[in-house]
Amino acid sequence: MTDVVTAVTEESLDPGDWEALRRLGHRMVDDLVQFQRTIGDQRVWTPAPPEVRRTWEDALPQDGVGAAAAYDQFRETILPYGIGNLHPRFWGWVTGTGSPGGMLAGLMAGGMNAHAAFGDQVATHIERQVLSWCAGLLGLPADSGGVMVTSGSMANLTGLIVARDHMLPQALEDGVRATPRPAVIYASQQVHSSVDKAAGIIGLGRTAVRKIPVDADYRIRIPELQRAIAADREVGLNPIAVIGTAGTVNTGAIDDLGALAAVARQHGIWFHVDAAFGVGLATSARLGRLIAGIELADSIAFDFHKWFYVPYDAAAVLVRDRGAQRRSFAFNASYLAHLERGIPAGGTAFNELGVDLSRGFRSLKVWMTFKEHGIEKFGRLVEQNVDQAGYLASLVERHPRLELTSPVAINVVTFRYVVDGASAEQLNDLNREILMRLHEGGQVVPSFTVLEGRFVIRIAIVNHRSVRADFDLLVEATVAAGDAITRG
Ligand SMILES: *Cc1c(COP(=O)(O)O)cnc(C)c1O
């Protein structure tokens, strides 16, 4: 050993000048508050000009420019070029708006940088609290399992992993190839594609999702489901789960969840509900009955970033049998073992309840949003959105150039511009062109889907900023675009 003291230069990422950082932080908050406050005065979507796009291909910086200069670049080349989903006239796909309070909560979570994997620490306790609030809202026991995840897709996947392992106990160790009969699962033709994705990922294969026909209201036909299960059993397949959708992505249809629960019980199979956005209905006394039967589910997947208006990304899956959930994900790893005291002694080990080990403090923005507003406010906002959908539908029905293309169950409205004597293909081309012009026009953003071969304009209202006049404008803009195209 030497006792020569050498001078070493050691670095950190902390700022040299904390006061400058504080001033920069205040500027950032000011700018973002202004951005959200004035969002409705801006265009909805603004495509980026070429000189901005070029910066998105800049090489990896070797030397830093400093926080202030990096922030200037953010303001110029990033902030203005989202899809516009915070805007009161954005209703595309099922895209959430977030909220100003949720924005600040994101700052808190980033500032704490809590690691919500396990341990006796606030982040796991708060996530547990948020999950039991949700279990209570949906009528599941308070001690149900659950875990927060990034998305409804991940929530469906997580629920179906638990379903597979519960129904096919050999699969976890030996793979689904070790199970004697091929497993199949059931959902309606309107089921979200994330379920097909999940079936592939969990080794059942995408063709294992049996797509059951729907009725005129786009709800799963229960007698057809019964027939499919019987026929599959007959040929040696192994039905393991039925999936109900509370709010389909295409039209907002809600399957008869009580009837599906009865079918699942009768056959001794898992009942999973995809309530990605339909979960919001649970906050309303008036609308909650539409998802009656959800309390009978074995697992429920849902998003916070859709109809709870929480900023991206935030979703959860609840699992009635927490033990089943643990069996799918718990591992004996020496470096993750529990102890009698200290950090590893308490809290909830979320790394044993889902795929992720490292996980952020995603529950904080839900917790702060619920605390700020109270759940009754969400009930009113969800009702407001459903009433707006009814209002839009009435405008469409009254207009001679517009046609409603699916029944309005909750907050999704589909319609198209029609011209007498036009062929099906001409109408599809016309409505596709209208949609693109609407996006480019910057006034309104709907999305689209295809229903029985018809290209339709689709509005999904999970937007707390929309007011009725916004839907008047949507109808005007759509008709104006259609008229302009047909007049040539
Ligand atoms: C949006 C949606 C999903 C997927 O959720 P993500 O959070 O986008 O991954 C699943 N099912 C339905 C019915 C949806 O609307």
Short mmCIF file of C-alpha atoms and ligand atoms in Angstrom, two decimals:
data_model
loop_
_atom_site.label_atom_id
_atom_site.label_comp_id
_atom_site.label_asym_id
_atom_site.label_seq_id
_atom_site.Cartn_x
_atom_site.Cartn_y
_atom_site.Cartn_z
CA MET A 1 0.00 0.00 0.00
CA THR A 2 1.11 3.46 -0.70
CA ASP A 3 0.27 6.50 1.34
CA VAL A 4 0.80 8.88 -1.52
CA VAL A 5 -2.44 10.81 -1.95
CA THR A 6 -3.15 11.32 -5.61
CA ALA A 7 -5.56 14.03 -6.62
CA VAL A 8 -8.43 12.46 -8.50
CA THR A 9 -11.12 14.34 -10.31
CA GLU A 10 -14.44 12.68 -9.69
CA GLU A 11 -17.65 13.67 -11.40
CA SER A 12 -21.38 13.44 -10.91
CA LEU A 13 -24.43 14.44 -12.94
CA ASP A 14 -25.48 17.07 -10.41
CA PRO A 15 -25.35 20.63 -11.69
CA GLY A 16 -22.40 22.86 -10.91
CA ASP A 17 -24.87 25.64 -10.26
CA TRP A 18 -27.98 24.47 -8.43
CA GLU A 19 -29.53 27.95 -8.59
CA ALA A 20 -29.33 27.90 -12.38
CA LEU A 21 -31.05 24.52 -12.35
CA ARG A 22 -33.79 25.88 -10.12
CA ARG A 23 -34.38 28.80 -12.53
CA LEU A 24 -34.44 26.42 -15.47
CA GLY A 25 -36.91 24.18 -13.66
CA HIS A 26 -39.19 27.12 -12.98
CA ARG A 27 -39.04 28.09 -16.65
CA MET A 28 -39.95 24.53 -17.63
CA VAL A 29 -42.97 24.52 -15.34
CA ASP A 30 -44.03 27.95 -16.62
CA ASP A 31 -43.73 26.80 -20.22
CA LEU A 32 -45.65 23.57 -19.65
CA VAL A 33 -48.42 25.32 -17.75
CA GLN A 34 -48.72 27.76 -20.64
CA PHE A 35 -48.67 24.86 -23.12
CA GLN A 36 -51.57 23.10 -21.39
CA ARG A 37 -53.50 26.26 -20.61
CA THR A 38 -53.52 27.47 -24.22
CA ILE A 39 -53.74 24.08 -25.92
CA GLY A 40 -57.24 24.76 -27.24
CA ASP A 41 -56.05 27.89 -29.09
CA GLN A 42 -53.54 25.88 -31.10
CA ARG A 43 -53.93 23.59 -34.07
CA VAL A 44 -54.72 20.04 -32.95
CA TRP A 45 -51.96 18.29 -34.93
CA THR A 46 -49.02 20.05 -36.51
CA PRO A 47 -46.76 17.94 -38.70
CA ALA A 48 -43.10 18.85 -38.19
CA PRO A 49 -41.29 20.75 -40.95
CA PRO A 50 -38.26 19.11 -42.63
CA GLU A 51 -35.66 21.12 -40.69
CA VAL A 52 -37.14 19.83 -37.44
CA ARG A 53 -37.35 16.24 -38.71
CA ARG A 54 -33.66 16.38 -39.61
CA THR A 55 -32.76 17.01 -35.97
CA TRP A 56 -34.45 13.74 -35.04
CA GLU A 57 -31.59 12.01 -36.81
CA ASP A 58 -28.77 13.93 -35.13
CA ALA A 59 -25.88 11.70 -34.05
CA LEU A 60 -25.25 10.70 -30.43
CA PRO A 61 -23.80 13.76 -28.67
CA GLN A 62 -20.21 13.24 -27.56
CA ASP A 63 -20.05 16.43 -25.54
CA GLY A 64 -23.05 17.87 -23.73
CA VAL A 65 -24.55 21.27 -24.50
CA GLY A 66 -25.83 21.75 -20.96
CA ALA A 67 -29.33 21.55 -19.52
CA ALA A 68 -30.48 24.96 -20.73
CA ALA A 69 -29.44 24.40 -24.34
CA ALA A 70 -30.90 20.87 -24.34
CA TYR A 71 -34.14 22.37 -23.05
CA ASP A 72 -34.16 24.98 -25.81
CA GLN A 73 -33.89 22.14 -28.33
CA PHE A 74 -36.80 20.38 -26.62
CA ARG A 75 -38.93 23.51 -26.93
CA GLU A 76 -38.16 23.91 -30.60
CA THR A 77 -37.99 20.40 -31.98
CA ILE A 78 -40.08 18.26 -29.62
CA LEU A 79 -42.79 20.01 -27.60
CA PRO A 80 -44.94 21.22 -30.53
CA TYR A 81 -44.96 17.92 -32.44
CA GLY A 82 -47.09 15.48 -30.51
CA ILE A 83 -50.31 14.16 -32.07
CA GLY A 84 -52.35 16.77 -30.20
CA ASN A 85 -54.09 14.47 -27.74
CA LEU A 86 -54.32 17.15 -25.05
CA HIS A 87 -56.48 19.26 -27.35
CA PRO A 88 -60.24 19.55 -26.68
CA ARG A 89 -60.94 18.45 -30.28
CA PHE A 90 -58.80 15.30 -30.27
CA TRP A 91 -60.88 12.11 -30.23
CA GLY A 92 -58.70 9.73 -32.24
CA TRP A 93 -58.18 6.06 -31.32
CA VAL A 94 -58.75 5.96 -27.55
CA THR A 95 -56.10 8.46 -26.63
CA GLY A 96 -55.92 10.03 -23.20
CA THR A 97 -55.58 13.73 -22.50
CA GLY A 98 -53.77 13.62 -19.18
CA SER A 99 -54.29 16.54 -16.80
CA PRO A 100 -52.26 19.42 -15.42
CA GLY A 101 -52.24 17.84 -11.96
CA GLY A 102 -51.08 14.56 -13.46
CA MET A 103 -48.29 16.42 -15.22
CA LEU A 104 -47.00 17.73 -11.91
CA ALA A 105 -47.33 14.30 -10.33
CA GLY A 106 -45.03 13.00 -13.07
CA LEU A 107 -42.49 15.55 -11.93
CA MET A 108 -42.83 14.31 -8.34
CA ALA A 109 -42.33 10.70 -9.40
CA GLY A 110 -39.29 11.65 -11.44
CA GLY A 111 -37.93 13.70 -8.57
CA MET A 112 -38.24 10.85 -6.08
CA ASN A 113 -37.01 8.28 -8.57
CA ALA A 114 -38.55 5.62 -6.36
CA HIS A 115 -38.04 2.01 -7.40
CA ALA A 116 -41.38 0.30 -6.91
CA ALA A 117 -40.19 -3.29 -7.21
CA PHE A 118 -40.42 -4.46 -3.59
CA GLY A 119 -39.64 -3.60 -0.02
CA ASP A 120 -40.99 -1.65 2.88
CA GLN A 121 -41.13 1.69 1.16
CA VAL A 122 -43.78 4.16 0.26
CA ALA A 123 -43.92 3.38 -3.47
CA THR A 124 -45.08 -0.21 -2.99
CA HIS A 125 -47.54 0.81 -0.27
CA ILE A 126 -49.08 3.51 -2.47
CA GLU A 127 -49.37 1.15 -5.43
CA ARG A 128 -51.11 -1.36 -3.16
CA GLN A 129 -53.47 1.39 -1.99
CA VAL A 130 -54.31 2.44 -5.55
CA LEU A 131 -54.94 -1.18 -6.54
CA SER A 132 -57.27 -1.79 -3.61
CA TRP A 133 -59.17 1.42 -4.39
CA CYS A 134 -59.69 0.02 -7.88
CA ALA A 135 -60.67 -3.41 -6.57
CA GLY A 136 -63.27 -1.64 -4.43
CA LEU A 137 -64.59 0.37 -7.39
CA LEU A 138 -64.97 -2.77 -9.49
CA GLY A 139 -66.38 -4.95 -6.75
CA LEU A 140 -63.42 -7.29 -6.30
CA PRO A 141 -62.24 -8.22 -2.79
CA ALA A 142 -59.84 -5.63 -1.32
CA ASP A 143 -57.14 -8.29 -0.91
CA SER A 144 -57.22 -9.19 -4.60
CA GLY A 145 -53.91 -9.29 -6.37
CA GLY A 146 -52.91 -6.86 -9.02
CA VAL A 147 -50.04 -4.93 -10.46
CA MET A 148 -49.62 -1.69 -12.32
CA VAL A 149 -48.20 -1.93 -15.80
CA THR A 150 -47.52 0.33 -18.75
CA SER A 151 -50.59 -0.36 -20.84
CA GLY A 152 -53.84 -2.18 -21.36
CA SER A 153 -51.97 -4.50 -23.71
CA MET A 154 -49.53 -5.41 -20.96
CA ALA A 155 -52.43 -5.77 -18.52
CA ASN A 156 -54.21 -8.21 -20.85
CA LEU A 157 -50.98 -10.13 -21.30
CA THR A 158 -50.35 -10.29 -17.56
CA GLY A 159 -53.89 -11.48 -16.83
CA LEU A 160 -53.68 -14.14 -19.52
CA ILE A 161 -50.30 -15.38 -18.25
CA VAL A 162 -51.91 -16.00 -14.87
CA ALA A 163 -54.92 -17.63 -16.55
CA ARG A 164 -52.65 -19.96 -18.53
CA ASP A 165 -50.60 -21.00 -15.51
CA HIS A 166 -53.67 -21.51 -13.36
CA MET A 167 -55.49 -23.58 -15.96
CA LEU A 168 -52.40 -25.43 -17.28
CA PRO A 169 -50.21 -25.96 -14.23
CA GLN A 170 -47.57 -27.88 -16.24
CA ALA A 171 -47.06 -24.99 -18.64
CA LEU A 172 -45.00 -22.81 -16.32
CA GLU A 173 -42.13 -25.28 -15.89
CA ASP A 174 -42.40 -27.39 -18.99
CA GLY A 175 -44.08 -25.15 -21.52
CA VAL A 176 -47.47 -25.45 -23.16
CA ARG A 177 -46.06 -28.28 -25.29
CA ALA A 178 -46.20 -30.42 -22.14
CA THR A 179 -49.96 -30.03 -21.84
CA PRO A 180 -51.92 -32.93 -23.30
CA ARG A 181 -54.56 -30.99 -25.27
CA PRO A 182 -54.16 -27.69 -27.15
CA ALA A 183 -55.60 -24.83 -25.11
CA VAL A 184 -58.05 -22.34 -26.62
CA ILE A 185 -59.55 -19.09 -25.37
CA TYR A 186 -62.74 -17.27 -26.38
CA ALA A 187 -63.58 -13.66 -27.14
CA SER A 188 -65.82 -11.79 -29.51
CA GLN A 189 -64.87 -10.81 -33.05
CA GLN A 190 -64.51 -7.29 -31.67
CA VAL A 191 -61.82 -8.22 -29.14
CA HIS A 192 -58.78 -5.93 -29.05
CA SER A 193 -55.71 -7.07 -31.00
CA SER A 194 -53.62 -7.05 -27.80
CA VAL A 195 -55.40 -10.28 -26.87
CA ASP A 196 -54.23 -11.93 -30.10
CA LYS A 197 -50.75 -10.63 -29.37
CA ALA A 198 -50.90 -12.05 -25.85
CA ALA A 199 -52.06 -15.46 -27.08
CA GLY A 200 -49.01 -15.62 -29.31
CA ILE A 201 -46.64 -14.51 -26.58
CA ILE A 202 -47.91 -16.99 -23.97
CA GLY A 203 -47.40 -19.86 -26.36
CA LEU A 204 -51.01 -20.74 -27.12
CA GLY A 205 -50.69 -19.24 -30.57
CA ARG A 206 -52.82 -16.53 -32.10
CA THR A 207 -55.19 -19.04 -33.68
CA ALA A 208 -56.05 -20.24 -30.17
CA VAL A 209 -58.25 -17.12 -29.82
CA ARG A 210 -61.69 -18.27 -30.95
CA LYS A 211 -63.51 -15.24 -32.33
CA ILE A 212 -67.20 -15.52 -31.56
CA PRO A 213 -69.67 -13.57 -33.74
CA VAL A 214 -71.40 -10.48 -32.38
CA ASP A 215 -74.99 -9.27 -32.46
CA ALA A 216 -76.29 -6.05 -34.02
CA ASP A 217 -74.96 -4.14 -31.01
CA TYR A 218 -71.49 -5.64 -31.49
CA ARG A 219 -71.79 -7.75 -28.32
CA ILE A 220 -70.63 -11.36 -28.14
CA ARG A 221 -73.39 -13.87 -28.93
CA ILE A 222 -73.63 -16.11 -25.87
CA PRO A 223 -75.34 -19.10 -27.57
CA GLU A 224 -72.62 -19.12 -30.25
CA LEU A 225 -70.01 -19.07 -27.51
CA GLN A 226 -71.64 -22.07 -25.85
CA ARG A 227 -71.72 -23.94 -29.14
CA ALA A 228 -68.06 -23.15 -29.86
CA ILE A 229 -66.93 -24.40 -26.45
CA ALA A 230 -68.89 -27.63 -26.85
CA ALA A 231 -67.57 -28.18 -30.38
CA ASP A 232 -63.97 -27.56 -29.32
CA ARG A 233 -64.28 -29.96 -26.38
CA GLU A 234 -65.73 -32.51 -28.77
CA VAL A 235 -62.61 -32.45 -30.94
CA GLY A 236 -60.21 -32.65 -28.01
CA LEU A 237 -59.29 -29.03 -27.50
CA ASN A 238 -58.96 -27.54 -24.03
CA PRO A 239 -60.99 -24.35 -23.38
CA ILE A 240 -59.19 -22.42 -20.62
CA ALA A 241 -60.53 -18.87 -20.67
CA VAL A 242 -63.25 -16.58 -21.87
CA ILE A 243 -62.60 -12.88 -22.35
CA GLY A 244 -65.28 -10.24 -22.09
CA THR A 245 -64.81 -6.71 -23.33
CA ALA A 246 -66.20 -3.74 -21.42
CA GLY A 247 -66.01 -1.12 -24.14
CA THR A 248 -64.79 -2.45 -27.47
CA VAL A 249 -62.30 -0.34 -29.30
CA ASN A 250 -64.36 -0.16 -32.50
CA THR A 251 -67.76 0.87 -31.19
CA GLY A 252 -67.67 0.92 -27.38
CA ALA A 253 -69.86 -2.18 -27.10
CA ILE A 254 -70.05 -3.90 -23.73
CA ASP A 255 -70.36 -7.67 -23.64
CA ASP A 256 -72.90 -9.21 -21.27
CA LEU A 257 -70.35 -9.76 -18.50
CA GLY A 258 -72.78 -11.50 -16.15
CA ALA A 259 -73.65 -14.05 -18.83
CA LEU A 260 -69.97 -14.58 -19.68
CA ALA A 261 -69.17 -15.14 -16.01
CA ALA A 262 -71.89 -17.80 -15.88
CA VAL A 263 -70.47 -19.54 -18.96
CA ALA A 264 -66.97 -19.47 -17.45
CA ARG A 265 -68.24 -20.87 -14.18
CA GLN A 266 -70.25 -23.58 -15.89
CA HIS A 267 -67.16 -24.80 -17.76
CA GLY A 268 -64.69 -24.21 -14.93
CA ILE A 269 -62.59 -21.81 -16.98
CA TRP A 270 -60.95 -18.43 -16.34
CA PHE A 271 -62.95 -15.23 -16.87
CA HIS A 272 -60.88 -12.25 -17.94
CA VAL A 273 -62.34 -8.81 -18.66
CA ASP A 274 -60.69 -6.25 -20.91
CA ALA A 275 -62.04 -2.98 -19.52
CA ALA A 276 -59.28 -0.82 -21.00
CA PHE A 277 -61.42 2.30 -21.10
CA GLY A 278 -64.83 0.94 -20.03
CA VAL A 279 -63.48 0.84 -16.48
CA GLY A 280 -64.25 4.57 -16.28
CA LEU A 281 -67.97 3.71 -16.15
CA ALA A 282 -67.43 2.29 -12.67
CA THR A 283 -66.99 5.83 -11.33
CA SER A 284 -70.56 6.79 -12.28
CA ALA A 285 -73.62 5.69 -10.33
CA ARG A 286 -75.73 6.16 -13.47
CA LEU A 287 -73.46 4.25 -15.87
CA GLY A 288 -71.80 1.70 -13.60
CA ARG A 289 -74.62 -0.80 -14.14
CA LEU A 290 -73.55 -1.10 -17.80
CA ILE A 291 -70.55 -3.15 -16.68
CA ALA A 292 -72.41 -5.23 -14.12
CA GLY A 293 -70.85 -8.67 -13.88
CA ILE A 294 -67.30 -7.31 -13.97
CA GLU A 295 -67.11 -8.09 -10.24
CA LEU A 296 -67.27 -11.79 -11.16
CA ALA A 297 -64.07 -11.70 -13.20
CA ASP A 298 -60.93 -13.64 -12.29
CA SER A 299 -58.84 -10.86 -13.79
CA ILE A 300 -59.56 -7.36 -15.10
CA ALA A 301 -57.26 -5.31 -17.32
CA PHE A 302 -57.69 -1.55 -17.55
CA ASP A 303 -55.95 1.71 -18.31
CA PHE A 304 -55.60 4.80 -16.18
CA HIS A 305 -54.35 6.78 -19.17
CA LYS A 306 -57.63 6.53 -21.08
CA TRP A 307 -60.85 7.21 -19.20
CA PHE A 308 -59.23 8.13 -15.89
CA TYR A 309 -57.43 10.97 -17.73
CA VAL A 310 -54.09 10.11 -16.06
CA PRO A 311 -50.97 10.95 -18.12
CA TYR A 312 -49.19 8.17 -20.00
CA ASP A 313 -48.36 5.53 -19.19
CA ALA A 314 -50.46 3.89 -16.52
CA ALA A 315 -52.56 0.74 -16.50
CA ALA A 316 -53.27 -2.16 -14.17
CA VAL A 317 -54.48 -5.69 -13.98
CA LEU A 318 -56.42 -6.94 -10.97
CA VAL A 319 -56.35 -10.65 -10.20
CA ARG A 320 -58.88 -12.08 -7.78
CA ASP A 321 -56.54 -14.87 -6.62
CA ARG A 322 -53.32 -13.21 -5.55
CA GLY A 323 -51.73 -16.62 -4.94
CA ALA A 324 -52.30 -17.59 -8.55
CA GLN A 325 -50.68 -14.36 -9.65
CA ARG A 326 -47.63 -15.00 -7.46
CA ARG A 327 -47.25 -18.54 -8.75
CA SER A 328 -46.85 -17.18 -12.26
CA PHE A 329 -44.18 -14.64 -11.43
CA ALA A 330 -42.44 -15.41 -8.11
CA PHE A 331 -38.88 -16.64 -8.29
CA ASN A 332 -36.33 -17.83 -5.79
CA ALA A 333 -33.39 -15.58 -6.43
CA SER A 334 -30.84 -15.18 -3.62
CA TYR A 335 -30.37 -11.48 -4.37
CA LEU A 336 -34.12 -10.84 -4.13
CA ALA A 337 -34.96 -12.93 -1.06
CA HIS A 338 -37.06 -11.60 1.79
CA LEU A 339 -35.64 -10.90 5.28
CA GLU A 340 -37.23 -10.61 8.75
CA ARG A 341 -36.31 -6.95 9.11
CA GLY A 342 -35.02 -4.08 7.05
CA ILE A 343 -36.19 -3.05 3.61
CA PRO A 344 -36.83 -6.59 2.28
CA ALA A 345 -39.15 -7.40 5.20
CA GLY A 346 -42.26 -5.47 4.19
CA GLY A 347 -44.24 -3.88 1.43
CA THR A 348 -45.50 -5.71 -1.62
CA ALA A 349 -43.07 -7.53 -3.88
CA PHE A 350 -44.47 -6.38 -7.22
CA ASN A 351 -41.58 -8.04 -9.01
CA GLU A 352 -43.26 -11.30 -7.93
CA LEU A 353 -46.61 -10.23 -9.34
CA GLY A 354 -45.67 -9.25 -12.87
CA VAL A 355 -43.02 -9.26 -15.57
CA ASP A 356 -41.02 -6.20 -14.52
CA LEU A 357 -38.39 -6.11 -11.82
CA SER A 358 -37.25 -2.50 -12.10
CA ARG A 359 -40.38 -0.36 -12.05
CA GLY A 360 -41.10 3.31 -11.58
CA PHE A 361 -43.53 4.98 -9.22
CA ARG A 362 -46.41 4.85 -11.71
CA SER A 363 -49.05 4.76 -8.99
CA LEU A 364 -48.16 8.25 -7.77
CA LYS A 365 -49.86 10.10 -10.62
CA VAL A 366 -53.00 8.00 -10.09
CA TRP A 367 -52.90 8.61 -6.35
CA MET A 368 -52.42 12.37 -6.79
CA THR A 369 -55.08 12.62 -9.49
CA PHE A 370 -57.65 10.77 -7.36
CA LYS A 371 -56.71 12.78 -4.27
CA GLU A 372 -56.89 16.08 -6.15
CA HIS A 373 -60.31 15.57 -7.69
CA GLY A 374 -62.07 12.79 -5.79
CA ILE A 375 -63.74 9.91 -7.61
CA GLU A 376 -67.11 11.66 -7.96
CA LYS A 377 -65.56 14.19 -10.30
CA PHE A 378 -64.54 11.31 -12.56
CA GLY A 379 -68.08 10.00 -12.54
CA ARG A 380 -69.30 13.39 -13.74
CA LEU A 381 -66.64 13.65 -16.44
CA VAL A 382 -67.38 10.16 -17.72
CA GLU A 383 -71.10 11.00 -17.83
CA GLN A 384 -70.26 14.25 -19.62
CA ASN A 385 -68.33 12.31 -22.28
CA VAL A 386 -71.17 9.81 -22.71
CA ASP A 387 -73.68 12.67 -23.03
CA GLN A 388 -71.42 14.34 -25.60
CA ALA A 389 -71.40 11.11 -27.61
CA GLY A 390 -75.21 11.16 -27.56
CA TYR A 391 -75.19 14.79 -28.63
CA LEU A 392 -72.82 14.08 -31.52
CA ALA A 393 -74.95 11.13 -32.59
CA SER A 394 -78.02 13.38 -32.67
CA LEU A 395 -76.17 15.93 -34.85
CA VAL A 396 -75.13 13.14 -37.22
CA GLU A 397 -78.63 11.69 -37.42
CA ARG A 398 -80.12 15.07 -38.19
CA HIS A 399 -77.69 15.87 -40.98
CA PRO A 400 -78.74 14.75 -44.48
CA ARG A 401 -75.12 14.14 -45.60
CA LEU A 402 -74.11 12.08 -42.56
CA GLU A 403 -74.99 8.57 -41.45
CA LEU A 404 -74.49 6.94 -38.05
CA THR A 405 -72.72 3.60 -38.65
CA SER A 406 -72.97 1.88 -35.27
CA PRO A 407 -75.18 2.13 -32.20
CA VAL A 408 -73.78 4.45 -29.52
CA ALA A 409 -73.36 2.37 -26.36
CA ILE A 410 -71.18 4.77 -24.39
CA ASN A 411 -68.54 7.20 -25.66
CA VAL A 412 -67.70 5.92 -29.15
CA VAL A 413 -69.48 7.30 -32.20
CA THR A 414 -68.88 6.12 -35.76
CA PHE A 415 -70.34 7.81 -38.81
CA ARG A 416 -69.64 8.60 -42.42
CA TYR A 417 -70.38 11.13 -45.10
CA VAL A 418 -72.80 9.74 -47.67
CA VAL A 419 -73.71 10.63 -51.22
CA ASP A 420 -76.77 9.23 -52.99
CA GLY A 421 -75.92 6.71 -55.65
CA ALA A 422 -72.26 6.31 -54.66
CA SER A 423 -70.83 2.78 -54.62
CA ALA A 424 -69.48 1.19 -51.44
CA GLU A 425 -65.95 1.70 -52.70
CA GLN A 426 -66.53 5.34 -53.62
CA LEU A 427 -67.91 6.00 -50.15
CA ASN A 428 -64.86 4.37 -48.57
CA ASP A 429 -62.48 6.46 -50.68
CA LEU A 430 -64.46 9.60 -49.96
CA ASN A 431 -64.45 9.10 -46.19
CA ARG A 432 -60.77 8.16 -46.16
CA GLU A 433 -60.01 11.42 -47.97
CA ILE A 434 -62.22 13.38 -45.55
CA LEU A 435 -60.37 11.90 -42.60
CA MET A 436 -56.95 12.81 -43.96
CA ARG A 437 -58.12 16.34 -44.73
CA LEU A 438 -59.48 16.71 -41.21
CA HIS A 439 -56.11 15.75 -39.70
CA GLU A 440 -54.26 18.09 -42.03
CA GLY A 441 -56.74 20.89 -41.40
CA GLY A 442 -55.68 21.01 -37.75
CA GLN A 443 -59.17 21.73 -36.37
CA VAL A 444 -60.33 18.27 -35.29
CA VAL A 445 -58.78 14.81 -34.97
CA PRO A 446 -61.07 11.81 -35.26
CA SER A 447 -59.72 8.38 -36.22
CA PHE A 448 -61.36 5.68 -38.28
CA THR A 449 -62.17 2.01 -38.45
CA VAL A 450 -63.76 -0.46 -40.83
CA LEU A 451 -67.19 -1.84 -39.93
CA GLU A 452 -68.58 -4.54 -42.25
CA GLY A 453 -66.44 -3.28 -45.08
CA ARG A 454 -67.40 0.37 -44.53
CA PHE A 455 -64.63 2.86 -43.83
CA VAL A 456 -66.06 5.01 -41.05
CA ILE A 457 -64.97 8.07 -39.10
CA ARG A 458 -64.61 7.19 -35.46
CA ILE A 459 -64.79 9.39 -32.38
CA ALA A 460 -63.81 8.03 -28.95
CA ILE A 461 -64.43 10.63 -26.26
CA VAL A 462 -62.07 10.24 -23.30
CA ASN A 463 -61.37 13.95 -23.24
CA HIS A 464 -62.16 16.09 -20.19
CA ARG A 465 -61.59 19.30 -22.18
CA SER A 466 -64.21 18.82 -24.91
CA VAL A 467 -67.38 20.89 -24.85
CA ARG A 468 -70.47 20.52 -27.02
CA ALA A 469 -69.43 23.30 -29.39
CA ASP A 470 -66.38 21.18 -30.29
CA PHE A 471 -68.72 18.56 -31.72
CA ASP A 472 -70.65 21.18 -33.68
CA LEU A 473 -67.32 22.13 -35.21
CA LEU A 474 -66.49 18.49 -35.98
CA VAL A 475 -69.73 18.06 -37.89
CA GLU A 476 -69.22 21.33 -39.78
CA ALA A 477 -65.64 20.46 -40.70
CA THR A 478 -66.59 16.95 -41.83
CA VAL A 479 -69.45 18.15 -43.99
CA ALA A 480 -67.34 20.98 -45.41
CA ALA A 481 -64.58 18.51 -46.36
CA GLY A 482 -67.06 16.07 -47.88
CA ASP A 483 -68.80 18.80 -49.85
CA ALA A 484 -65.48 20.17 -51.12
CA ILE A 485 -64.38 16.75 -52.35
CA THR A 486 -67.66 15.81 -53.99
CA ARG A 487 -67.93 19.18 -55.71
CA GLY A 488 -64.44 18.46 -57.07
C1 LIG B 1 -56.73 0.68 -25.83
C2 LIG B 1 -57.26 -0.68 -25.64
C3 LIG B 1 -56.42 -1.75 -25.32
C4 LIG B 1 -54.94 -1.60 -25.27
O1 LIG B 1 -54.56 -0.71 -24.26
P1 LIG B 1 -53.20 0.09 -24.41
O2 LIG B 1 -53.08 0.84 -23.14
O3 LIG B 1 -53.34 0.98 -25.61
O4 LIG B 1 -52.13 -0.92 -24.63
C5 LIG B 1 -57.00 -2.98 -25.08
N1 LIG B 1 -58.33 -3.15 -25.17
C6 LIG B 1 -59.16 -2.15 -25.49
C7 LIG B 1 -60.63 -2.42 -25.54
C8 LIG B 1 -58.66 -0.88 -25.75
O5 LIG B 1 -59.49 0.14 -26.04
#
